[in-house]
């Protein structure tokens, strides 16, 4: 996939090249994608939306109150 090319644009180019007679293997090589990506582009109109990633809790989250307290004590001593 090109550096500035979105998946929607990639799918459109794959479909256009396929209509012009390129084989699926040639499409894989030309666009540097897997056979699954070529198949999805030819089967559907839009790529599936990205999954929303859940925010992971930081290891420091449980210590943040303690860190804030220590920083306040240090700040008060100045």
PDB file of C-alpha atoms in Angstrom:
ATOM      1  CA  UNK A   1       0.000   0.000   0.000  1.00  0.00           C
ATOM      2  CA  UNK A   2       1.309   3.454  -0.838  1.00  0.00           C
ATOM      3  CA  UNK A   3       2.448   5.722   1.934  1.00  0.00           C
ATOM      4  CA  UNK A   4      -0.266   8.331   1.420  1.00  0.00           C
ATOM      5  CA  UNK A   5      -2.960   6.061   0.000  1.00  0.00           C
ATOM      6  CA  UNK A   6      -6.034   5.294   2.071  1.00  0.00           C
ATOM      7  CA  UNK A   7      -7.612   1.847   2.092  1.00  0.00           C
ATOM      8  CA  UNK A   8     -10.650   3.152   0.240  1.00  0.00           C
ATOM      9  CA  UNK A   9      -8.402   4.481  -2.531  1.00  0.00           C
ATOM     10  CA  UNK A  10      -6.416   1.237  -2.576  1.00  0.00           C
ATOM     11  CA  UNK A  11      -9.589  -0.835  -2.913  1.00  0.00           C
ATOM     12  CA  UNK A  12     -10.760   1.387  -5.790  1.00  0.00           C
ATOM     13  CA  UNK A  13      -7.445   1.022  -7.628  1.00  0.00           C
ATOM     14  CA  UNK A  14      -7.460  -2.754  -7.111  1.00  0.00           C
ATOM     15  CA  UNK A  15     -10.990  -2.999  -8.521  1.00  0.00           C
ATOM     16  CA  UNK A  16     -10.092  -0.789 -11.481  1.00  0.00           C
ATOM     17  CA  UNK A  17      -6.978  -2.829 -12.279  1.00  0.00           C
ATOM     18  CA  UNK A  18      -8.981  -6.054 -11.990  1.00  0.00           C
ATOM     19  CA  UNK A  19     -11.581  -4.731 -14.450  1.00  0.00           C
ATOM     20  CA  UNK A  20      -8.751  -4.025 -16.870  1.00  0.00           C
ATOM     21  CA  UNK A  21      -7.845  -7.713 -16.756  1.00  0.00           C
ATOM     22  CA  UNK A  22      -5.144  -8.075 -14.103  1.00  0.00           C
ATOM     23  CA  UNK A  23      -5.082 -11.358 -12.239  1.00  0.00           C
ATOM     24  CA  UNK A  24      -5.406 -11.481  -8.474  1.00  0.00           C
ATOM     25  CA  UNK A  25      -1.773 -12.541  -8.097  1.00  0.00           C
ATOM     26  CA  UNK A  26      -0.634  -9.625 -10.277  1.00  0.00           C
ATOM     27  CA  UNK A  27      -2.721  -7.282  -8.126  1.00  0.00           C
ATOM     28  CA  UNK A  28      -1.020  -8.625  -5.008  1.00  0.00           C
ATOM     29  CA  UNK A  29       2.412  -7.960  -6.461  1.00  0.00           C
ATOM     30  CA  UNK A  30       1.593  -4.545  -7.914  1.00  0.00           C
ATOM     31  CA  UNK A  31      -0.012  -3.161  -4.744  1.00  0.00           C
ATOM     32  CA  UNK A  32       2.133  -5.131  -2.269  1.00  0.00           C
ATOM     33  CA  UNK A  33      -0.865  -6.564  -0.400  1.00  0.00           C
ATOM     34  CA  UNK A  34      -2.028 -10.026   0.646  1.00  0.00           C
ATOM     35  CA  UNK A  35      -4.516 -12.131  -1.251  1.00  0.00           C
ATOM     36  CA  UNK A  36      -7.078 -11.432   1.479  1.00  0.00           C
ATOM     37  CA  UNK A  37      -6.883  -7.696   0.829  1.00  0.00           C
ATOM     38  CA  UNK A  38      -7.369  -8.256  -2.905  1.00  0.00           C
ATOM     39  CA  UNK A  39     -10.308 -10.569  -2.219  1.00  0.00           C
ATOM     40  CA  UNK A  40     -11.930  -8.048   0.153  1.00  0.00           C
ATOM     41  CA  UNK A  41     -11.492  -5.270  -2.407  1.00  0.00           C
ATOM     42  CA  UNK A  42     -13.116  -7.356  -5.127  1.00  0.00           C
ATOM     43  CA  UNK A  43     -15.947  -8.667  -2.924  1.00  0.00           C
ATOM     44  CA  UNK A  44     -17.058  -5.512  -1.171  1.00  0.00           C
ATOM     45  CA  UNK A  45     -17.346  -1.816  -1.683  1.00  0.00           C
ATOM     46  CA  UNK A  46     -15.762  -0.450   1.505  1.00  0.00           C
ATOM     47  CA  UNK A  47     -13.037  -1.640   3.856  1.00  0.00           C
ATOM     48  CA  UNK A  48     -14.255  -2.552   7.313  1.00  0.00           C
ATOM     49  CA  UNK A  49     -14.027   0.303   9.844  1.00  0.00           C
ATOM     50  CA  UNK A  50     -11.178   0.341  12.305  1.00  0.00           C
ATOM     51  CA  UNK A  51     -11.882  -1.081  15.698  1.00  0.00           C
ATOM     52  CA  UNK A  52     -11.930   1.352  18.579  1.00  0.00           C
ATOM     53  CA  UNK A  53      -9.114   0.452  20.883  1.00  0.00           C
ATOM     54  CA  UNK A  54      -9.818   0.396  24.560  1.00  0.00           C
ATOM     55  CA  UNK A  55      -7.608   2.654  26.663  1.00  0.00           C
ATOM     56  CA  UNK A  56      -5.345   0.473  28.701  1.00  0.00           C
ATOM     57  CA  UNK A  57      -4.709   1.358  32.276  1.00  0.00           C
ATOM     58  CA  UNK A  58      -1.183   2.474  32.988  1.00  0.00           C
ATOM     59  CA  UNK A  59       0.863   0.720  35.639  1.00  0.00           C
ATOM     60  CA  UNK A  60       1.318   4.109  37.268  1.00  0.00           C
ATOM     61  CA  UNK A  61      -2.420   4.800  37.594  1.00  0.00           C
ATOM     62  CA  UNK A  62      -2.613   3.214  41.032  1.00  0.00           C
ATOM     63  CA  UNK A  63       0.401   5.271  42.208  1.00  0.00           C
ATOM     64  CA  UNK A  64      -0.703   8.647  40.824  1.00  0.00           C
ATOM     65  CA  UNK A  65      -2.240   9.895  44.104  1.00  0.00           C
ATOM     66  CA  UNK A  66       0.975   9.065  45.947  1.00  0.00           C
ATOM     67  CA  UNK A  67       3.114  10.730  43.272  1.00  0.00           C
ATOM     68  CA  UNK A  68       0.916  13.840  43.372  1.00  0.00           C
ATOM     69  CA  UNK A  69       1.242  13.977  47.147  1.00  0.00           C
ATOM     70  CA  UNK A  70       5.043  13.668  46.981  1.00  0.00           C
ATOM     71  CA  UNK A  71       5.209  16.404  44.351  1.00  0.00           C
ATOM     72  CA  UNK A  72       3.032  18.707  46.463  1.00  0.00           C
ATOM     73  CA  UNK A  73       5.323  18.194  49.476  1.00  0.00           C
ATOM     74  CA  UNK A  74       8.379  18.950  47.342  1.00  0.00           C
ATOM     75  CA  UNK A  75       6.663  22.029  45.877  1.00  0.00           C
ATOM     76  CA  UNK A  76       5.730  23.340  49.331  1.00  0.00           C
ATOM     77  CA  UNK A  77       9.339  23.068  50.538  1.00  0.00           C
ATOM     78  CA  UNK A  78      10.549  25.495  47.866  1.00  0.00           C
TER      79      UNK A  78
END
